[in-house]
Short mmCIF file of C-alpha atoms in Angstrom, two decimals:
data_model
loop_
_atom_site.label_atom_id
_atom_site.label_comp_id
_atom_site.label_asym_id
_atom_site.label_seq_id
_atom_site.Cartn_x
_atom_site.Cartn_y
_atom_site.Cartn_z
CA UNK A 1 -83.11 -75.35 112.73
CA UNK A 2 -83.01 -76.78 116.22
CA UNK A 3 -81.07 -75.99 119.39
CA UNK A 4 -78.67 -78.90 118.84
CA UNK A 5 -77.58 -77.52 115.48
CA UNK A 6 -77.00 -74.08 117.03
CA UNK A 7 -74.95 -75.20 120.02
CA UNK A 8 -71.56 -76.80 120.27
CA UNK A 9 -70.39 -79.56 122.63
CA UNK A 10 -69.38 -78.25 126.06
CA UNK A 11 -65.72 -77.36 126.49
CA UNK A 12 -63.90 -76.37 129.68
CA UNK A 13 -62.03 -73.73 127.71
CA UNK A 14 -61.90 -72.73 124.06
CA UNK A 15 -58.79 -73.91 122.29
CA UNK A 16 -56.27 -71.11 122.54
CA UNK A 17 -58.31 -69.35 125.24
CA UNK A 18 -60.06 -66.89 122.87
CA UNK A 19 -63.59 -67.80 121.80
CA UNK A 20 -64.66 -68.20 118.19
CA UNK A 21 -66.03 -64.72 117.67
CA UNK A 22 -62.92 -63.07 119.09
CA UNK A 23 -60.75 -65.12 116.74
CA UNK A 24 -62.88 -64.41 113.72
CA UNK A 25 -62.80 -60.69 114.37
CA UNK A 26 -59.04 -60.77 114.69
CA UNK A 27 -58.77 -62.83 111.50
CA UNK A 28 -60.81 -60.29 109.58
CA UNK A 29 -58.82 -57.36 110.91
CA UNK A 30 -55.48 -59.10 110.42
CA UNK A 31 -56.33 -59.68 106.75
CA UNK A 32 -57.32 -56.06 106.29
CA UNK A 33 -54.17 -54.83 108.00
CA UNK A 34 -52.03 -56.97 105.71
CA UNK A 35 -53.89 -55.49 102.74
CA UNK A 36 -53.12 -51.91 103.78
CA UNK A 37 -49.54 -52.09 105.13
CA UNK A 38 -48.86 -49.84 108.09
CA UNK A 39 -52.42 -48.59 108.46
CA UNK A 40 -53.85 -48.99 111.94
CA UNK A 41 -57.04 -50.99 112.01
CA UNK A 42 -59.28 -50.81 115.07
CA UNK A 43 -60.30 -54.09 116.71
CA UNK A 44 -62.16 -55.10 119.81
CA UNK A 45 -59.24 -56.42 121.91
CA UNK A 46 -60.80 -58.99 124.21
CA UNK A 47 -59.89 -59.64 127.81
CA UNK A 48 -57.03 -62.03 128.39
CA UNK A 49 -55.77 -62.99 131.84
CA UNK A 50 -53.02 -60.39 131.75
CA UNK A 51 -53.02 -56.66 132.34
CA UNK A 52 -53.45 -54.52 129.24
CA UNK A 53 -50.16 -52.98 128.26
CA UNK A 54 -48.22 -56.17 128.99
CA UNK A 55 -48.47 -57.73 125.55
CA UNK A 56 -52.19 -58.50 125.36
CA UNK A 57 -52.34 -57.33 121.74
CA UNK A 58 -49.54 -59.60 120.62
CA UNK A 59 -50.92 -62.43 122.75
CA UNK A 60 -54.33 -62.23 121.06
CA UNK A 61 -52.75 -62.41 117.60
CA UNK A 62 -50.58 -65.36 118.69
CA UNK A 63 -53.55 -67.20 120.18
CA UNK A 64 -55.47 -66.71 116.94
CA UNK A 65 -52.61 -68.02 114.81
CA UNK A 66 -51.46 -71.02 116.80
CA UNK A 67 -52.35 -74.65 116.29
CA UNK A 68 -50.85 -77.62 118.17
CA UNK A 69 -47.98 -77.80 115.65
CA UNK A 70 -46.92 -74.13 115.81
CA UNK A 71 -43.57 -73.81 117.57
CA UNK A 72 -43.65 -70.62 119.59
CA UNK A 73 -40.82 -68.37 120.70
CA UNK A 74 -41.43 -65.37 122.92
CA UNK A 75 -38.90 -62.59 123.48
CA UNK A 76 -38.88 -59.69 125.88
CA UNK A 77 -36.26 -57.03 124.98
CA UNK A 78 -34.23 -59.73 123.29
CA UNK A 79 -34.32 -62.17 126.19
CA UNK A 80 -36.28 -65.43 126.18
CA UNK A 81 -36.06 -65.86 129.93
CA UNK A 82 -37.39 -62.59 131.35
CA UNK A 83 -40.66 -62.63 133.30
CA UNK A 84 -42.92 -61.25 130.57
CA UNK A 85 -41.56 -63.61 127.91
CA UNK A 86 -41.58 -66.67 130.16
CA UNK A 87 -45.12 -66.14 131.36
CA UNK A 88 -46.55 -65.45 127.90
CA UNK A 89 -44.75 -68.49 126.50
CA UNK A 90 -46.06 -70.67 129.30
CA UNK A 91 -49.58 -69.30 128.86
CA UNK A 92 -49.66 -70.02 125.12
CA UNK A 93 -48.30 -73.52 125.71
CA UNK A 94 -50.88 -74.14 128.42
CA UNK A 95 -53.98 -72.99 126.53
CA UNK A 96 -52.95 -74.14 123.05
CA UNK A 97 -50.64 -77.09 123.65
CA UNK A 98 -47.96 -75.68 121.41
CA UNK A 99 -44.34 -76.73 121.51
CA UNK A 100 -42.03 -73.91 122.55
CA UNK A 101 -38.50 -73.06 121.65
CA UNK A 102 -35.88 -70.43 122.29
CA UNK A 103 -34.09 -70.97 119.00
CA UNK A 104 -35.06 -68.39 116.38
CA UNK A 105 -34.40 -70.90 113.60
CA UNK A 106 -36.82 -73.48 115.02
CA UNK A 107 -39.70 -71.09 115.70
CA UNK A 108 -42.79 -70.84 113.49
CA UNK A 109 -44.27 -67.93 115.42
CA UNK A 110 -42.22 -65.37 117.29
CA UNK A 111 -43.96 -62.99 119.65
CA UNK A 112 -41.64 -60.20 120.65
CA UNK A 113 -41.54 -57.25 122.92
CA UNK A 114 -39.33 -54.54 121.45
CA UNK A 115 -36.68 -56.56 119.60
CA UNK A 116 -36.31 -58.40 116.33
CA UNK A 117 -33.96 -61.41 116.56
CA UNK A 118 -30.49 -61.03 115.03
CA UNK A 119 -30.89 -64.06 112.77
CA UNK A 120 -32.74 -63.46 109.48
CA UNK A 121 -36.33 -64.65 109.64
CA UNK A 122 -37.56 -66.99 106.93
CA UNK A 123 -40.63 -66.78 104.69
CA UNK A 124 -42.57 -69.29 106.76
CA UNK A 125 -42.06 -67.46 110.05
CA UNK A 126 -44.41 -64.86 111.46
CA UNK A 127 -43.21 -62.12 113.80
CA UNK A 128 -45.78 -60.64 116.19
CA UNK A 129 -44.70 -57.43 117.86
CA UNK A 130 -46.33 -56.06 121.01
CA UNK A 131 -47.10 -52.37 120.66
CA UNK A 132 -47.68 -50.06 123.63
CA UNK A 133 -48.49 -46.94 121.58
CA UNK A 134 -49.50 -47.57 117.96
CA UNK A 135 -50.00 -43.91 117.02
CA UNK A 136 -46.83 -42.27 115.65
CA UNK A 137 -48.67 -38.94 115.51
CA UNK A 138 -49.53 -38.84 119.19
CA UNK A 139 -46.58 -36.61 120.25
CA UNK A 140 -47.63 -34.05 117.62
CA UNK A 141 -51.40 -34.55 117.66
CA UNK A 142 -53.01 -35.93 120.82
CA UNK A 143 -56.52 -35.87 119.36
CA UNK A 144 -56.89 -39.28 117.76
CA UNK A 145 -59.75 -38.26 115.45
CA UNK A 146 -57.58 -35.55 113.94
CA UNK A 147 -54.64 -37.96 113.81
CA UNK A 148 -56.82 -40.38 111.82
CA UNK A 149 -57.66 -37.62 109.39
CA UNK A 150 -53.96 -36.81 109.08
CA UNK A 151 -53.24 -40.48 108.21
CA UNK A 152 -56.07 -40.40 105.68
CA UNK A 153 -54.56 -37.29 104.05
CA UNK A 154 -51.00 -38.60 104.36
CA UNK A 155 -50.39 -35.33 106.19
CA UNK A 156 -47.08 -36.04 107.92
CA UNK A 157 -45.58 -32.57 107.93
CA UNK A 158 -45.56 -32.39 111.71
CA UNK A 159 -43.51 -35.59 111.92
CA UNK A 160 -40.83 -33.99 109.83
CA UNK A 161 -41.06 -30.84 111.90
CA UNK A 162 -40.57 -32.88 115.07
CA UNK A 163 -37.44 -34.48 113.65
CA UNK A 164 -36.17 -31.09 112.43
CA UNK A 165 -36.64 -29.54 115.86
CA UNK A 166 -34.72 -32.41 117.47
CA UNK A 167 -31.83 -31.90 115.08
CA UNK A 168 -31.82 -28.13 115.63
CA UNK A 169 -32.00 -28.51 119.40
CA UNK A 170 -29.69 -31.46 119.93
CA UNK A 171 -27.71 -31.84 116.76
CA UNK A 172 -29.18 -35.24 116.01
CA UNK A 173 -32.46 -37.12 115.96
CA UNK A 174 -33.23 -37.99 119.57
CA UNK A 175 -35.80 -40.68 118.80
CA UNK A 176 -34.22 -43.80 120.28
CA UNK A 177 -36.87 -46.46 119.94
CA UNK A 178 -40.11 -46.67 117.91
CA UNK A 179 -38.61 -44.61 115.12
CA UNK A 180 -41.43 -43.40 112.80
CA UNK A 181 -41.23 -45.20 109.49
CA UNK A 182 -43.05 -44.86 106.19
CA UNK A 183 -44.57 -48.13 105.03
CA UNK A 184 -45.16 -48.82 101.33
CA UNK A 185 -44.70 -45.10 100.69
CA UNK A 186 -48.09 -44.25 102.19
CA UNK A 187 -48.66 -44.75 105.92
CA UNK A 188 -46.32 -43.68 108.69
CA UNK A 189 -46.26 -46.27 111.45
CA UNK A 190 -44.42 -46.78 114.66
CA UNK A 191 -42.44 -50.02 114.38
CA UNK A 192 -43.19 -50.56 118.13
CA UNK A 193 -40.36 -49.55 120.48
CA UNK A 194 -37.71 -51.61 118.74
CA UNK A 195 -34.35 -49.84 118.73
CA UNK A 196 -33.25 -47.99 115.60
CA UNK A 197 -30.94 -50.98 115.08
CA UNK A 198 -33.93 -53.20 114.22
CA UNK A 199 -35.94 -50.94 111.91
CA UNK A 200 -33.92 -51.78 108.74
CA UNK A 201 -34.71 -55.47 109.39
CA UNK A 202 -38.35 -54.78 108.52
CA UNK A 203 -37.54 -53.31 105.12
CA UNK A 204 -38.18 -55.79 102.29
CA UNK A 205 -37.98 -58.67 104.75
CA UNK A 206 -38.99 -62.22 103.84
CA UNK A 207 -41.32 -62.68 106.83
CA UNK A 208 -44.71 -61.27 107.73
CA UNK A 209 -44.78 -58.90 110.70
CA UNK A 210 -47.99 -58.25 112.62
CA UNK A 211 -48.04 -55.42 115.18
CA UNK A 212 -50.83 -55.41 117.71
CA UNK A 213 -51.67 -53.00 120.51
CA UNK A 214 -54.09 -54.59 122.97
CA UNK A 215 -54.62 -51.61 125.24
CA UNK A 216 -55.04 -49.21 122.33
CA UNK A 217 -57.04 -51.74 120.29
CA UNK A 218 -55.25 -51.28 117.00
CA UNK A 219 -53.59 -53.77 114.71
CA UNK A 220 -51.31 -53.17 111.73
CA UNK A 221 -48.95 -55.21 109.66
CA UNK A 222 -45.89 -55.21 107.44
CA UNK A 223 -46.22 -57.88 104.74
CA UNK A 224 -43.10 -59.48 103.25
CA UNK A 225 -41.21 -57.49 100.61
CA UNK A 226 -42.68 -54.19 101.73
CA UNK A 227 -40.72 -50.95 101.88
CA UNK A 228 -40.23 -49.65 105.42
CA UNK A 229 -38.29 -46.41 105.35
CA UNK A 230 -37.38 -44.54 108.51
CA UNK A 231 -38.24 -40.85 108.16
CA UNK A 232 -34.95 -39.03 107.48
CA UNK A 233 -33.79 -35.88 105.78
CA UNK A 234 -31.71 -36.47 102.68
CA UNK A 235 -28.73 -34.65 104.24
CA UNK A 236 -29.00 -36.26 107.70
CA UNK A 237 -28.72 -40.00 107.14
CA UNK A 238 -30.45 -42.58 109.35
CA UNK A 239 -28.18 -43.80 112.07
CA UNK A 240 -28.47 -46.99 114.05
CA UNK A 241 -27.00 -47.28 117.55
CA UNK A 242 -23.21 -47.42 117.46
CA UNK A 243 -22.98 -50.99 118.70
CA UNK A 244 -21.14 -52.45 115.73
CA UNK A 245 -17.76 -52.38 117.51
CA UNK A 246 -18.93 -53.61 120.91
CA UNK A 247 -18.14 -57.08 122.26
CA UNK A 248 -20.39 -59.05 124.58
CA UNK A 249 -18.53 -59.67 127.86
CA UNK A 250 -20.18 -63.03 128.39
CA UNK A 251 -20.24 -64.65 124.97
CA UNK A 252 -17.54 -62.70 123.14
CA UNK A 253 -19.84 -62.16 120.18
CA UNK A 254 -19.31 -58.86 118.37
CA UNK A 255 -21.29 -56.57 116.14
CA UNK A 256 -24.81 -56.93 117.47
CA UNK A 257 -27.22 -54.87 119.56
CA UNK A 258 -26.01 -54.76 123.16
CA UNK A 259 -27.43 -54.11 126.59
CA UNK A 260 -25.27 -51.65 128.48
CA UNK A 261 -24.46 -52.70 132.03
CA UNK A 262 -23.11 -49.82 134.18
CA UNK A 263 -20.21 -50.73 136.47
CA UNK A 264 -19.29 -49.38 139.89
CA UNK A 265 -16.26 -47.54 138.53
CA UNK A 266 -18.38 -45.52 136.08
CA UNK A 267 -17.54 -47.55 132.99
CA UNK A 268 -19.86 -49.94 131.22
CA UNK A 269 -19.71 -53.49 130.01
CA UNK A 270 -21.94 -54.82 127.30
CA UNK A 271 -23.99 -57.97 126.92
CA UNK A 272 -25.61 -59.09 123.69
CA UNK A 273 -29.34 -58.24 123.78
CA UNK A 274 -30.56 -61.24 121.76
CA UNK A 275 -30.06 -63.75 124.58
CA UNK A 276 -30.36 -66.85 122.40
CA UNK A 277 -27.69 -65.54 120.06
CA UNK A 278 -25.46 -65.11 123.11
CA UNK A 279 -26.22 -68.66 124.26
CA UNK A 280 -25.36 -70.00 120.83
CA UNK A 281 -22.07 -68.08 120.80
CA UNK A 282 -21.14 -69.49 124.22
CA UNK A 283 -22.03 -73.03 123.15
CA UNK A 284 -20.04 -72.66 119.98
CA UNK A 285 -17.10 -71.48 122.02
CA UNK A 286 -17.38 -74.59 124.18
CA UNK A 287 -17.17 -76.74 121.06
CA UNK A 288 -20.80 -77.90 121.01
CA UNK A 289 -22.47 -78.41 117.64
CA UNK A 290 -24.68 -75.38 117.12
CA UNK A 291 -26.62 -74.27 114.05
CA UNK A 292 -26.61 -70.54 113.64
CA UNK A 293 -28.56 -68.76 110.99
CA UNK A 294 -27.38 -65.95 108.81
CA UNK A 295 -27.64 -62.63 110.61
CA UNK A 296 -29.05 -59.35 109.32
CA UNK A 297 -26.00 -57.42 110.48
CA UNK A 298 -22.62 -58.60 109.24
CA UNK A 299 -19.53 -57.35 111.11
CA UNK A 300 -21.72 -54.79 112.82
CA UNK A 301 -23.04 -53.32 109.56
CA UNK A 302 -26.30 -53.76 107.74
CA UNK A 303 -25.47 -54.60 104.11
CA UNK A 304 -27.21 -52.36 101.60
CA UNK B 1 -51.33 -79.01 135.83
CA UNK B 2 -54.47 -78.21 133.87
CA UNK B 3 -55.44 -80.29 130.87
CA UNK B 4 -54.54 -78.52 127.64
CA UNK B 5 -57.63 -77.76 125.54
CA UNK B 6 -57.75 -79.72 122.30
CA UNK B 7 -58.91 -78.04 119.10
CA UNK B 8 -62.21 -79.34 117.76
CA UNK B 9 -62.19 -80.47 114.12
CA UNK B 10 -64.07 -77.30 113.16
CA UNK B 11 -61.55 -75.14 115.02
CA UNK B 12 -58.60 -76.85 113.32
CA UNK B 13 -60.21 -76.34 109.95
CA UNK B 14 -60.88 -72.67 110.56
CA UNK B 15 -57.34 -72.21 111.80
CA UNK B 16 -55.90 -73.85 108.70
CA UNK B 17 -58.19 -71.85 106.43
CA UNK B 18 -57.10 -68.62 108.06
CA UNK B 19 -53.45 -69.61 107.80
CA UNK B 20 -53.95 -70.22 104.08
CA UNK B 21 -55.78 -66.88 103.63
CA UNK B 22 -53.19 -64.90 105.58
CA UNK B 23 -50.39 -66.51 103.65
CA UNK B 24 -52.16 -65.94 100.34
CA UNK B 25 -52.95 -62.29 101.09
CA UNK B 26 -49.45 -61.47 102.31
CA UNK B 27 -47.94 -63.07 99.18
CA UNK B 28 -50.23 -61.99 96.32
CA UNK B 29 -50.15 -64.21 93.27
CA UNK B 30 -48.87 -67.31 95.04
CA UNK B 31 -51.37 -70.13 95.33
CA UNK B 32 -52.05 -71.80 98.66
CA UNK B 33 -54.08 -74.91 99.44
CA UNK B 34 -57.06 -74.61 101.80
CA UNK B 35 -58.27 -77.57 103.87
CA UNK B 36 -61.51 -77.79 101.87
CA UNK B 37 -63.39 -76.56 98.87
CA UNK B 38 -63.69 -72.83 99.07
CA UNK B 39 -66.61 -70.71 100.08
CA UNK B 40 -68.00 -72.60 103.06
CA UNK B 41 -64.60 -72.85 104.76
CA UNK B 42 -63.89 -69.22 104.21
CA UNK B 43 -67.27 -68.34 105.70
CA UNK B 44 -66.66 -70.41 108.78
CA UNK B 45 -63.21 -68.94 109.38
CA UNK B 46 -64.05 -65.26 108.90
CA UNK B 47 -67.74 -64.56 109.21
CA UNK B 48 -69.94 -64.31 112.28
CA UNK B 49 -72.90 -62.28 113.47
CA UNK B 50 -71.05 -58.97 113.18
CA UNK B 51 -70.87 -59.35 109.40
CA UNK B 52 -73.09 -58.41 106.48
CA UNK B 53 -72.77 -61.03 103.77
CA UNK B 54 -73.88 -61.07 100.16
CA UNK B 55 -73.89 -64.45 98.41
CA UNK B 56 -74.70 -64.74 94.72
CA UNK B 57 -75.23 -68.49 95.00
CA UNK B 58 -78.54 -69.23 96.81
CA UNK B 59 -77.09 -72.60 97.89
CA UNK B 60 -74.60 -70.72 100.06
CA UNK B 61 -77.30 -68.81 101.97
CA UNK B 62 -77.99 -71.56 104.58
CA UNK B 63 -74.25 -71.64 105.42
CA UNK B 64 -74.30 -67.84 105.77
CA UNK B 65 -77.30 -67.92 108.07
CA UNK B 66 -75.68 -70.61 110.18
CA UNK B 67 -72.80 -68.25 110.98
CA UNK B 68 -75.32 -65.75 112.31
CA UNK B 69 -74.38 -63.14 109.73
CA UNK B 70 -77.02 -60.96 108.11
CA UNK B 71 -77.71 -61.41 104.43
CA UNK B 72 -77.28 -58.02 102.85
CA UNK B 73 -77.43 -56.20 99.56
CA UNK B 74 -74.23 -56.02 97.57
CA UNK B 75 -73.83 -52.30 98.30
CA UNK B 76 -73.87 -52.91 102.09
CA UNK B 77 -72.03 -56.21 102.35
CA UNK B 78 -68.56 -56.50 103.90
CA UNK B 79 -68.09 -60.05 102.61
CA UNK B 80 -69.24 -60.80 99.08
CA UNK B 81 -69.30 -64.36 97.75
CA UNK B 82 -69.83 -63.73 94.08
CA UNK B 83 -69.23 -67.25 92.74
CA UNK B 84 -68.22 -67.08 89.07
CA UNK B 85 -68.35 -63.54 87.81
CA UNK B 86 -70.53 -63.00 84.72
CA UNK B 87 -69.99 -59.26 84.31
CA UNK B 88 -68.39 -56.33 86.03
CA UNK B 89 -71.54 -55.02 87.73
CA UNK B 90 -70.43 -56.49 91.07
CA UNK B 91 -67.31 -54.34 91.15
CA UNK B 92 -69.20 -51.08 90.76
CA UNK B 93 -71.38 -51.76 93.79
CA UNK B 94 -68.70 -53.03 96.17
CA UNK B 95 -67.90 -51.20 99.40
CA UNK B 96 -64.51 -49.55 99.16
CA UNK B 97 -64.15 -48.12 102.62
CA UNK B 98 -62.71 -44.65 102.97
CA UNK B 99 -59.34 -43.02 103.46
CA UNK B 100 -60.32 -42.64 107.13
CA UNK B 101 -61.42 -46.26 107.53
CA UNK B 102 -59.83 -48.42 104.83
CA UNK B 103 -60.92 -51.50 106.77
CA UNK B 104 -64.54 -50.86 105.69
CA UNK B 105 -63.60 -52.08 102.21
CA UNK B 106 -65.26 -55.34 101.24
CA UNK B 107 -63.73 -58.79 100.88
CA UNK B 108 -64.70 -60.25 97.52
CA UNK B 109 -64.53 -64.01 96.99
CA UNK B 110 -64.63 -65.12 93.36
CA UNK B 111 -64.25 -68.45 91.60
CA UNK B 112 -61.57 -68.34 88.91
CA UNK B 113 -59.15 -70.48 86.98
CA UNK B 114 -55.72 -70.17 88.60
CA UNK B 115 -53.84 -72.25 86.04
CA UNK B 116 -54.69 -70.89 82.62
CA UNK B 117 -55.87 -67.57 81.30
CA UNK B 118 -54.46 -64.14 80.48
CA UNK B 119 -51.00 -63.42 81.84
CA UNK B 120 -50.85 -60.77 84.54
CA UNK B 121 -47.91 -59.06 86.14
CA UNK B 122 -48.22 -58.30 89.85
CA UNK B 123 -46.20 -55.77 91.79
CA UNK B 124 -46.61 -54.34 95.28
CA UNK B 125 -46.18 -55.38 98.93
CA UNK B 126 -45.71 -59.14 99.32
CA UNK B 127 -44.34 -59.56 95.80
CA UNK B 128 -40.58 -59.95 95.50
CA UNK B 129 -40.02 -57.67 92.54
CA UNK B 130 -42.60 -58.74 90.00
CA UNK B 131 -44.59 -61.94 89.60
CA UNK B 132 -46.27 -63.22 86.43
CA UNK B 133 -49.40 -65.30 86.91
CA UNK B 134 -52.19 -66.71 84.79
CA UNK B 135 -55.72 -66.03 86.00
CA UNK B 136 -58.71 -67.05 83.88
CA UNK B 137 -62.46 -67.20 84.33
CA UNK B 138 -62.89 -63.50 85.02
CA UNK B 139 -64.90 -61.15 82.76
CA UNK B 140 -63.02 -59.01 80.25
CA UNK B 141 -61.77 -55.72 81.60
CA UNK B 142 -61.90 -56.93 85.23
CA UNK B 143 -58.42 -55.74 86.16
CA UNK B 144 -58.76 -52.40 84.37
CA UNK B 145 -62.03 -51.73 86.19
CA UNK B 146 -60.48 -52.78 89.48
CA UNK B 147 -57.71 -50.23 89.00
CA UNK B 148 -60.23 -47.54 88.05
CA UNK B 149 -62.52 -47.87 91.03
CA UNK B 150 -59.91 -48.18 93.77
CA UNK B 151 -58.12 -45.21 95.24
CA UNK B 152 -55.57 -46.55 97.69
CA UNK B 153 -55.92 -46.88 100.68
CA UNK B 154 -59.61 -47.33 99.92
CA UNK B 155 -60.36 -50.52 98.02
CA UNK B 156 -61.36 -54.14 98.34
CA UNK B 157 -59.61 -57.48 98.87
CA UNK B 158 -59.96 -60.24 96.35
CA UNK B 159 -59.75 -63.96 97.08
CA UNK B 160 -59.72 -66.18 93.99
CA UNK B 161 -60.79 -69.75 94.57
CA UNK B 162 -60.08 -72.70 92.28
CA UNK B 163 -61.26 -75.90 93.98
CA UNK B 164 -59.20 -76.00 97.18
CA UNK B 165 -56.65 -73.49 95.88
CA UNK B 166 -56.73 -69.88 96.92
CA UNK B 167 -54.94 -66.78 95.68
CA UNK B 168 -55.20 -63.42 97.43
CA UNK B 169 -55.01 -60.05 95.71
CA UNK B 170 -55.03 -57.23 98.28
CA UNK B 171 -55.79 -53.68 97.29
CA UNK B 172 -52.10 -52.77 97.54
CA UNK B 173 -51.23 -55.05 94.61
CA UNK B 174 -50.92 -53.49 91.18
CA UNK B 175 -52.04 -55.75 88.38
CA UNK B 176 -50.84 -55.22 84.86
CA UNK B 177 -52.45 -57.19 82.05
CA UNK B 178 -49.78 -58.35 79.65
#
């Protein structure tokens, strides 16, 4: 063994920014997290040139997965053009030379902050969700060692109690985003702060979902064809946001998750949250040839 | 504008290997092609100096040492390259992790025949309903023993290699011998 066999040629920067050992660790942990759906696996979470809590977890997974042929789409709350999405997309393209897209159908890898696109993802697509707080038990058990023991014992009684108290106090479940969900009948996970509207999209989906929390250093995954059931009581059914009847004021599209825009006179108008879906609807209206994929929600309802 | 870093051949290979492994593990029972022949590629993509590796084949040891990993006993190893399995002794000594830390479970890499052999029915996450596959080249009673020793979420991951083909069987997959 000599020094030349141990060293590698000099590079200005590793491909995809992360060095080899960071990538290998993430690969090992990603595989383990796929093997135990919904179970949070600790990982080292390396430094990336972005503040923790701004998508560093998702970014590290994306940087590990990409190669120069991977077409990357990045979403921030449904929008492709907000600051967080635009800067992450530009960063990935700059350090990995990947083509980028805004079209859900064209993307190979979709990194998302808090939304799942409205068009159904295919088998060959991977969804990477950024997770600010990966621990669903944190509101009921702040001690993370005890929370880990509770996950090990599948001891989720306090989660049910929390939901019960909300129903007693407010008449309905108040959890808006990151609705706790049981994965593969064993681990309760937070689906990241996606709205309730998006949680059913994870259930028995065709695509692989990887959820990564950079600040909290945990990674977990939902493989394809895996049960993801929101925690509900049998007599209080799961409810998604009542957006099925709303119409987007810009694109005219109807039956999708909307952003509410308050008006001066106290009323609200609504704009479709998945910005690319809105763009497609506008283009279609203008008579341009547009390919739209099948959507999860049809006429504002999720088919059983 | 900065020059975009280009992937080295080794980096591309590791990336492709990982893509194949991730795809294989998230869709148990479906076969995926790796860029090269088995063990060495898998080592390069996954293993580095943080790992404890057990290799049954002495010819694989130099490749293990090159990654910087420590060569370990079967009972301590987190990555086990068992080659072709002769008996079930390997299974009994594997690390299973714990309910607290399921990720401590080992990754077992075995050579097998992915075209012919006993018919198995797979169910679980990643399988759309059920999937029937033929896997040969494993000792008798392998799947029964696997089911006996694993208590989900503790368990181990299995990668079956057949030339450049790989099949992943995560611990969440239930295997029924037909």
